[in-house]
Coordinates of C-alpha atoms and ligand atoms in Angstrom, one line a residue:
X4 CA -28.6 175.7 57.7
X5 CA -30.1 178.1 60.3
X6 CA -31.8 180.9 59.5
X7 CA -32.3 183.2 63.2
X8 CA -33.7 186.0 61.8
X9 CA -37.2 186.1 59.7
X10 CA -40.9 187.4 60.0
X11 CA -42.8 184.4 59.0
X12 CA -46.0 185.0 61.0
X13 CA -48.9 186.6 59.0
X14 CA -50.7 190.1 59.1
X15 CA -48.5 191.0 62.7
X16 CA -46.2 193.5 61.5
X17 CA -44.1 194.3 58.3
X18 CA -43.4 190.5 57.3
X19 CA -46.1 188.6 55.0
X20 CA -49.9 189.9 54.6
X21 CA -51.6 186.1 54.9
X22 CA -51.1 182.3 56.3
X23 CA -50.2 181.6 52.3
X24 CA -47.9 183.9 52.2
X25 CA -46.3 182.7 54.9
X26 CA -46.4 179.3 53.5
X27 CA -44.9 180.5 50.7
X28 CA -42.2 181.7 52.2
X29 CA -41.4 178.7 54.4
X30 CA -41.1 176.9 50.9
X31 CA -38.8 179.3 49.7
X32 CA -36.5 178.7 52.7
X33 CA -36.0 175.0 51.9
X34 CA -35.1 176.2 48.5
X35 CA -32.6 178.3 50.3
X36 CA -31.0 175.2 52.3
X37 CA -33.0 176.7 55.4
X38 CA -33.4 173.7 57.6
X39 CA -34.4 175.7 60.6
X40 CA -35.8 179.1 61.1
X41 CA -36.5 181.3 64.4
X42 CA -39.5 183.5 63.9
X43 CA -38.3 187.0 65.3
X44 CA -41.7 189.3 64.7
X45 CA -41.2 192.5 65.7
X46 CA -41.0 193.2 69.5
X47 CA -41.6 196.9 70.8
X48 CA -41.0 198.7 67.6
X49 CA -42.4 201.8 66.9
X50 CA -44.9 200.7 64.5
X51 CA -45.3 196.9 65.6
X52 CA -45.6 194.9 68.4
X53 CA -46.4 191.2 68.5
X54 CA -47.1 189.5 72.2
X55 CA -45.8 186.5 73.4
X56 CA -48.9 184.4 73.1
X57 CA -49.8 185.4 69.1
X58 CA -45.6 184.3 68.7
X59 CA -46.1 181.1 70.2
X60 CA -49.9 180.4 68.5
X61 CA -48.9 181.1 65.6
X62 CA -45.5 179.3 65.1
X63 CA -47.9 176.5 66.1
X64 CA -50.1 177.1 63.4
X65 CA -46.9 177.3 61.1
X66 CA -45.6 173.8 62.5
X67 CA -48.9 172.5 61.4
X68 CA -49.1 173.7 58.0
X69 CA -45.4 172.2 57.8
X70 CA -46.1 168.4 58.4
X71 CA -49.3 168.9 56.4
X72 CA -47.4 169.9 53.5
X73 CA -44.2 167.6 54.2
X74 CA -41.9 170.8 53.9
X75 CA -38.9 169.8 55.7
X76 CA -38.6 172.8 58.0
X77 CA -38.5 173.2 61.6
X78 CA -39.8 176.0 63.1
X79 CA -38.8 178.2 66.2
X80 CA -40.1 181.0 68.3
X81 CA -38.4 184.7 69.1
X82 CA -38.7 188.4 68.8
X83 CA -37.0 191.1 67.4
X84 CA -36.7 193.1 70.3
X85 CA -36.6 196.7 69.9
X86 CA -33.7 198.3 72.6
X87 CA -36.1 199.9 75.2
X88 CA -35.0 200.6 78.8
X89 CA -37.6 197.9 80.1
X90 CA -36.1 195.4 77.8
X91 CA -34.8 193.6 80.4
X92 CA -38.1 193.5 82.6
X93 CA -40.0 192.4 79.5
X94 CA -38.1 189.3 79.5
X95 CA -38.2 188.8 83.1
X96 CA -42.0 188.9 82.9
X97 CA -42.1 186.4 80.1
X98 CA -43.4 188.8 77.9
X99 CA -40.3 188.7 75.1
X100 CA -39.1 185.4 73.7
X101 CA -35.6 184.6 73.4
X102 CA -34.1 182.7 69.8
X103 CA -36.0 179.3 70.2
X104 CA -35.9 179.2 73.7
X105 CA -32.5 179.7 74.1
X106 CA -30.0 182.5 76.6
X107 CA -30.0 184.3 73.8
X108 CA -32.2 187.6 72.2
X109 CA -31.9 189.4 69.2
X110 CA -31.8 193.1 70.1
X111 CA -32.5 196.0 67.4
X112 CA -31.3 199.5 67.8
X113 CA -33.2 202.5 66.5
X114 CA -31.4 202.7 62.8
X115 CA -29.7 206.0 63.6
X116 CA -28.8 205.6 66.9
X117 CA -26.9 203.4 69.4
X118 CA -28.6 205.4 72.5
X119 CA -25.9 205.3 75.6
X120 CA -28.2 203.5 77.9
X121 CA -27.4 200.3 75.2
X122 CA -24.8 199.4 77.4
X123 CA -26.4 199.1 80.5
X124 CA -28.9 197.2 78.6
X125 CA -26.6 194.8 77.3
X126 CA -24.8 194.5 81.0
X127 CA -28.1 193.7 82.2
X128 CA -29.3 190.9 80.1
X129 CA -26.0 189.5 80.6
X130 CA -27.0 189.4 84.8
X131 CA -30.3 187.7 83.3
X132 CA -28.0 184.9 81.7
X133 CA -28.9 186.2 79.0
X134 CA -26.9 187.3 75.4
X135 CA -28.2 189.9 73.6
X136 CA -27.4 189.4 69.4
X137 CA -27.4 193.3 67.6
X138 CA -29.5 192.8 64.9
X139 CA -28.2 194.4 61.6
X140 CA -25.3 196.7 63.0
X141 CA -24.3 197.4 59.9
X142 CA -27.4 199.6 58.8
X143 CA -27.2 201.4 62.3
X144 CA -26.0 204.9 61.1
X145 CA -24.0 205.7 64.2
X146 CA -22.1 202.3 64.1
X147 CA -21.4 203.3 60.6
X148 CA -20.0 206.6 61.8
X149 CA -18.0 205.3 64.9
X150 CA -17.5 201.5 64.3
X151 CA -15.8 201.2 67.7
X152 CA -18.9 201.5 69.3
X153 CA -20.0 198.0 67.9
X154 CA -16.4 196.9 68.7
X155 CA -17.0 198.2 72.3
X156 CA -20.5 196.2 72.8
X157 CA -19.2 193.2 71.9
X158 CA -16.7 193.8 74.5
X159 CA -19.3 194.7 77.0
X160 CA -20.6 191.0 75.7
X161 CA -22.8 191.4 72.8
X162 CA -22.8 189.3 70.0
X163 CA -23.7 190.7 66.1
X164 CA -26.1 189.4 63.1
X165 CA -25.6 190.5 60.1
X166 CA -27.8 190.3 57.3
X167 CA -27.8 188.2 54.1
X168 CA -28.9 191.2 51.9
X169 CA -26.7 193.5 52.9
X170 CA -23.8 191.8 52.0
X171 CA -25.5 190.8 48.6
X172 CA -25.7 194.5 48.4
X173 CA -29.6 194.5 48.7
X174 CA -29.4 197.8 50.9
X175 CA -26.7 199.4 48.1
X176 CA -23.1 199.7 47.6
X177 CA -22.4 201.7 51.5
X178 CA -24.1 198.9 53.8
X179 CA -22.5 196.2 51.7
X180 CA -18.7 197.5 51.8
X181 CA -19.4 198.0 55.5
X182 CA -21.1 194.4 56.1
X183 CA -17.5 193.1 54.4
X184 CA -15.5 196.0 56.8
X185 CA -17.1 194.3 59.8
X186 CA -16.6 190.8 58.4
X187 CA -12.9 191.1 58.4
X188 CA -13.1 193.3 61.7
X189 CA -14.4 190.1 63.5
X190 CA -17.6 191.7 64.7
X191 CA -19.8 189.7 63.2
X192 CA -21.3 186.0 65.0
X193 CA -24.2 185.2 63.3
X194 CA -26.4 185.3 60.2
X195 CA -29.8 186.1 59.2
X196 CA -31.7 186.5 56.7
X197 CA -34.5 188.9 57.7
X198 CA -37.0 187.7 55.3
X199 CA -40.2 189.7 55.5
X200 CA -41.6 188.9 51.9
X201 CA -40.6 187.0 48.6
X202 CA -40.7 190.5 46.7
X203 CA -39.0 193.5 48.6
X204 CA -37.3 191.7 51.1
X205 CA -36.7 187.7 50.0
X206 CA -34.2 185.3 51.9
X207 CA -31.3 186.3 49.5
X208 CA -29.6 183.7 52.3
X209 CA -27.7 181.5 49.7
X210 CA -26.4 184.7 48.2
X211 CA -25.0 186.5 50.7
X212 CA -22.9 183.8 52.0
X213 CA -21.8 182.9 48.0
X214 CA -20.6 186.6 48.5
X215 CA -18.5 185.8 51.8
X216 CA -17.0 183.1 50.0
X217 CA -16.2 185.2 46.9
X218 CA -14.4 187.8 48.9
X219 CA -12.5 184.9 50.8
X220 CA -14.2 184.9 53.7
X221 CA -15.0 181.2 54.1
X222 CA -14.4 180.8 57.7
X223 CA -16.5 183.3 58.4
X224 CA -19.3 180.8 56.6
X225 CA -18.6 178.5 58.5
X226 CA -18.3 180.3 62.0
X227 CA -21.7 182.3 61.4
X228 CA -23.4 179.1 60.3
X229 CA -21.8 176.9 62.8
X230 CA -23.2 180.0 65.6
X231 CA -26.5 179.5 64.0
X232 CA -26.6 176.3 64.7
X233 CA -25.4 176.4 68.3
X234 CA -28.3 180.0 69.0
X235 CA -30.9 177.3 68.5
X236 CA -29.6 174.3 70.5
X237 CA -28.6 176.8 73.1
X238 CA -24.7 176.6 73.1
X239 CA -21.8 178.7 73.5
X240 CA -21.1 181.1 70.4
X241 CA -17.7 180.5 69.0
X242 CA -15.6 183.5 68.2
X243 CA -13.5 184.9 65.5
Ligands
LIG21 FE1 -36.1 192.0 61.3

Protein backbone atom coordinates (compact mmCIF):
# COMPACT_ATOMS: atom_id res chain seq x y z
CA UNK A 1 0.00 0.00 0.00
CA UNK A 2 0.76 3.74 -0.60
CA UNK A 3 0.94 6.10 1.79
CA UNK A 4 0.96 10.03 -0.23
CA UNK A 5 0.73 11.96 2.60
CA UNK A 6 3.45 12.01 5.64
CA UNK A 7 6.20 14.31 7.22
CA UNK A 8 9.09 11.91 7.47
CA UNK A 9 11.97 14.46 7.15
CA UNK A 10 13.50 15.55 10.47
CA UNK A 11 13.60 18.92 12.48
CA UNK A 12 11.90 20.84 9.02
CA UNK A 13 8.55 21.62 10.27
CA UNK A 14 5.79 19.96 12.58
CA UNK A 15 6.72 16.17 11.67
CA UNK A 16 9.54 14.21 13.68
CA UNK A 17 12.34 16.21 15.95
CA UNK A 18 15.49 13.83 14.71
CA UNK A 19 16.89 11.37 11.82
CA UNK A 20 15.78 8.49 14.57
CA UNK A 21 12.79 9.57 14.75
CA UNK A 22 12.24 9.54 11.44
CA UNK A 23 13.60 6.09 11.21
CA UNK A 24 11.37 5.17 13.55
CA UNK A 25 8.65 6.08 11.92
CA UNK A 26 9.58 4.54 8.52
CA UNK A 27 9.53 1.22 10.57
CA UNK A 28 6.25 1.89 11.78
CA UNK A 29 4.97 2.26 8.30
CA UNK A 30 6.02 -1.27 7.19
CA UNK A 31 4.08 -2.32 10.27
CA UNK A 32 1.35 -0.49 8.71
CA UNK A 33 1.50 -2.45 5.18
CA UNK A 34 3.12 0.93 3.93
CA UNK A 35 5.17 -0.20 0.97
CA UNK A 36 5.63 3.23 -0.35
CA UNK A 37 5.54 6.67 1.06
CA UNK A 38 5.68 10.33 -0.57
CA UNK A 39 7.26 12.73 1.85
CA UNK A 40 4.96 16.00 1.67
CA UNK A 41 6.82 18.50 4.33
CA UNK A 42 5.20 21.43 4.58
CA UNK A 43 5.33 23.93 1.60
CA UNK A 44 4.47 27.74 2.27
CA UNK A 45 2.65 27.31 5.48
CA UNK A 46 2.42 29.85 7.74
CA UNK A 47 4.80 28.51 10.21
CA UNK A 48 6.93 26.15 7.92
CA UNK A 49 8.50 26.08 4.82
CA UNK A 50 10.82 23.33 3.51
CA UNK A 51 12.74 24.11 -0.13
CA UNK A 52 13.05 21.97 -2.76
CA UNK A 53 16.76 21.00 -2.24
CA UNK A 54 16.45 20.04 1.76
CA UNK A 55 13.15 17.73 0.28
CA UNK A 56 15.23 16.05 -2.22
CA UNK A 57 18.59 15.79 0.31
CA UNK A 58 16.92 14.55 2.64
CA UNK A 59 14.68 11.80 1.15
CA UNK A 60 18.15 10.77 0.01
CA UNK A 61 19.44 10.51 3.35
CA UNK A 62 16.09 8.51 4.18
CA UNK A 63 16.67 6.02 1.16
CA UNK A 64 19.97 5.48 2.68
CA UNK A 65 19.12 4.76 6.09
CA UNK A 66 16.44 2.32 4.37
CA UNK A 67 18.79 -0.18 2.55
CA UNK A 68 21.19 0.09 5.55
CA UNK A 69 18.55 -1.14 7.81
CA UNK A 70 16.89 -3.59 5.07
CA UNK A 71 13.33 -1.85 5.91
CA UNK A 72 11.40 -2.60 2.90
CA UNK A 73 10.18 0.81 2.10
CA UNK A 74 10.50 3.06 -0.81
CA UNK A 75 10.65 6.39 -0.47
CA UNK A 76 9.36 9.50 -2.56
CA UNK A 77 9.60 13.16 -2.70
CA UNK A 78 6.63 16.03 -2.44
CA UNK A 79 5.25 18.92 -0.57
CA UNK A 80 2.33 19.95 1.07
CA UNK A 81 1.69 22.93 -0.61
CA UNK A 82 -0.07 25.60 1.20
CA UNK A 83 -2.87 27.41 -1.47
CA UNK A 84 -1.04 30.71 -2.18
CA UNK A 85 -1.77 32.83 -5.32
CA UNK A 86 1.91 32.09 -6.56
CA UNK A 87 1.37 28.46 -6.20
CA UNK A 88 1.35 27.97 -9.63
CA UNK A 89 4.67 30.05 -10.31
CA UNK A 90 6.34 28.07 -7.58
CA UNK A 91 6.02 25.08 -9.43
CA UNK A 92 6.93 26.49 -12.63
CA UNK A 93 10.14 27.66 -11.12
CA UNK A 94 10.89 24.18 -9.73
CA UNK A 95 10.69 25.41 -6.44
CA UNK A 96 7.50 22.97 -5.23
CA UNK A 97 7.68 19.20 -5.77
CA UNK A 98 4.86 17.35 -7.11
CA UNK A 99 3.82 13.51 -5.34
CA UNK A 100 6.97 11.59 -6.41
CA UNK A 101 7.56 13.25 -9.46
CA UNK A 102 4.33 12.91 -10.77
CA UNK A 103 1.31 15.60 -12.60
CA UNK A 104 0.11 15.65 -9.55
CA UNK A 105 0.40 18.11 -6.00
CA UNK A 106 -1.14 17.92 -2.85
CA UNK A 107 -2.67 21.34 -2.12
CA UNK A 108 -3.79 22.51 1.49
CA UNK A 109 -6.30 25.15 2.19
CA UNK A 110 -6.05 27.46 5.20
CA UNK A 111 -8.35 25.21 7.86
CA UNK A 112 -11.20 27.72 7.86
CA UNK A 113 -11.28 28.89 4.65
CA UNK A 114 -11.62 27.79 0.99
CA UNK A 115 -10.44 31.50 -0.30
CA UNK A 116 -12.38 32.24 -3.85
CA UNK A 117 -9.15 32.68 -5.70
CA UNK A 118 -8.96 28.46 -5.05
CA UNK A 119 -10.46 28.10 -8.20
CA UNK A 120 -8.47 29.91 -10.32
CA UNK A 121 -5.75 28.14 -8.68
CA UNK A 122 -6.96 24.82 -9.34
CA UNK A 123 -7.82 26.00 -13.24
CA UNK A 124 -4.31 26.97 -13.40
CA UNK A 125 -2.42 24.00 -12.34
CA UNK A 126 -4.70 22.13 -14.52
CA UNK A 127 -3.08 24.52 -17.70
CA UNK A 128 0.39 23.34 -16.06
CA UNK A 129 -0.68 19.65 -16.61
CA UNK A 130 -0.93 19.48 -13.49
CA UNK A 131 -3.68 17.94 -10.72
CA UNK A 132 -4.00 19.45 -7.67
CA UNK A 133 -5.13 16.70 -4.63
CA UNK A 134 -7.06 18.97 -1.52
CA UNK A 135 -5.47 17.70 1.29
CA UNK A 136 -7.79 16.95 4.31
CA UNK A 137 -11.19 18.68 3.02
CA UNK A 138 -12.80 17.30 5.60
CA UNK A 139 -11.21 19.42 8.50
CA UNK A 140 -11.65 22.63 6.22
CA UNK A 141 -14.37 24.40 8.24
CA UNK A 142 -15.99 26.06 5.26
CA UNK A 143 -16.19 22.70 3.31
CA UNK A 144 -17.86 21.52 6.44
CA UNK A 145 -20.36 24.40 6.20
CA UNK A 146 -21.06 24.28 2.41
CA UNK A 147 -19.90 20.81 1.19
CA UNK A 148 -20.82 21.81 -2.41
CA UNK A 149 -17.91 23.86 -2.50
CA UNK A 150 -15.61 20.64 -2.45
CA UNK A 151 -18.28 19.09 -4.81
CA UNK A 152 -17.70 22.19 -7.05
CA UNK A 153 -13.65 21.89 -7.07
CA UNK A 154 -13.69 18.57 -8.06
CA UNK A 155 -15.70 19.71 -10.87
CA UNK A 156 -13.45 22.42 -11.70
CA UNK A 157 -10.89 19.14 -11.64
CA UNK A 158 -9.57 18.73 -8.31
CA UNK A 159 -9.10 15.58 -6.76
CA UNK A 160 -9.45 14.91 -2.61
CA UNK A 161 -7.29 13.11 0.21
CA UNK A 162 -8.69 12.22 3.02
CA UNK A 163 -7.08 11.30 6.11
CA UNK A 164 -6.64 8.03 7.90
CA UNK A 165 -7.33 9.58 11.32
CA UNK A 166 -10.15 11.31 10.66
CA UNK A 167 -12.06 8.62 9.75
CA UNK A 168 -10.66 6.62 12.81
CA UNK A 169 -12.12 9.48 14.53
CA UNK A 170 -8.61 10.80 15.70
CA UNK A 171 -9.87 14.50 15.10
CA UNK A 172 -13.39 13.59 17.20
CA UNK A 173 -16.88 12.45 16.51
CA UNK A 174 -17.72 15.86 13.69
CA UNK A 175 -14.63 15.33 11.23
CA UNK A 176 -15.25 11.57 11.37
CA UNK A 177 -19.14 11.53 10.49
CA UNK A 178 -18.14 14.07 7.85
CA UNK A 179 -14.92 11.99 6.43
CA UNK A 180 -17.85 8.99 6.09
CA UNK A 181 -20.50 11.95 4.55
CA UNK A 182 -17.91 12.62 1.93
CA UNK A 183 -17.02 8.98 1.43
CA UNK A 184 -20.51 8.08 0.24
CA UNK A 185 -20.71 11.60 -1.47
CA UNK A 186 -17.91 10.36 -3.88
CA UNK A 187 -15.60 13.24 -3.17
CA UNK A 188 -12.96 11.43 -1.93
CA UNK A 189 -9.81 9.87 -4.42
CA UNK A 190 -7.09 9.21 -2.35
CA UNK A 191 -5.70 8.40 1.08
CA UNK A 192 -3.21 9.55 3.47
CA UNK A 193 -2.05 9.12 6.37
CA UNK A 194 -0.47 12.44 7.49
CA UNK A 195 1.97 10.97 9.87
CA UNK A 196 3.94 13.64 11.72
CA UNK A 197 4.94 11.56 14.83
CA UNK A 198 4.34 8.05 16.55
CA UNK A 199 2.65 9.82 19.61
CA UNK A 200 0.09 12.72 18.66
CA UNK A 201 -0.21 12.15 15.21
CA UNK A 202 0.84 8.13 14.33
CA UNK A 203 -0.05 6.42 10.79
CA UNK A 204 -3.45 5.12 12.18
CA UNK A 205 -3.43 4.03 8.20
CA UNK A 206 -4.54 0.31 8.80
CA UNK A 207 -7.35 1.73 10.98
CA UNK A 208 -8.95 4.05 9.15
CA UNK A 209 -9.40 1.89 6.16
CA UNK A 210 -10.69 -1.23 8.78
CA UNK A 211 -13.26 1.68 9.47
CA UNK A 212 -14.21 2.06 5.66
CA UNK A 213 -14.67 -1.48 5.53
CA UNK A 214 -16.84 -1.65 8.72
CA UNK A 215 -19.22 0.93 7.47
CA UNK A 216 -19.29 -0.99 4.02
CA UNK A 217 -17.36 1.08 2.16
CA UNK A 218 -14.98 -1.50 0.56
CA UNK A 219 -14.80 -0.16 -2.84
CA UNK A 220 -13.87 2.87 -1.69
CA UNK A 221 -10.60 0.78 -0.16
CA UNK A 222 -9.94 -0.29 -3.02
CA UNK A 223 -10.39 2.81 -5.27
CA UNK A 224 -8.43 5.17 -2.74
CA UNK A 225 -5.63 2.51 -2.60
CA UNK A 226 -5.69 1.60 -6.12
CA UNK A 227 -5.36 5.91 -6.71
CA UNK A 228 -2.48 5.72 -4.40
CA UNK A 229 -0.91 3.52 -6.31
CA UNK A 230 -1.51 5.09 -9.70
CA UNK A 231 -0.36 9.24 -7.87
CA UNK A 232 3.10 7.60 -7.55
CA UNK A 233 3.50 5.74 -10.98
CA UNK A 234 1.94 8.86 -12.48
CA UNK A 235 -1.37 7.50 -13.89
CA UNK A 236 -4.81 8.57 -14.39
CA UNK A 237 -6.96 8.67 -11.02
CA UNK A 238 -9.99 6.44 -11.32
CA UNK A 239 -13.23 7.81 -10.15
CA UNK A 240 -16.12 6.94 -8.04
FE1 LIG B 1 0.16 17.26 6.31
Amino acid sequence: MIDIHSHLLWNVDDGPATLEESIHLLEKAVNEGITGIIATSHFQHPLYSVNFNQVQDMVKVLQIEIEKNNIPLKIYTGHEARLSPNVTQLYKSFQLHTLANSNYVLLELPSYAVPLYTFHIVQELLKEGITPIIAHPEKNNEIYENPTLLEKLVRTGALAQITAGSLTGYFGRRVQKFSLDLVKANLIHTYGSDVHNLSKRPFLFKEGLAFLEKKKQLDVVDLVLENNYRVINNMPILST
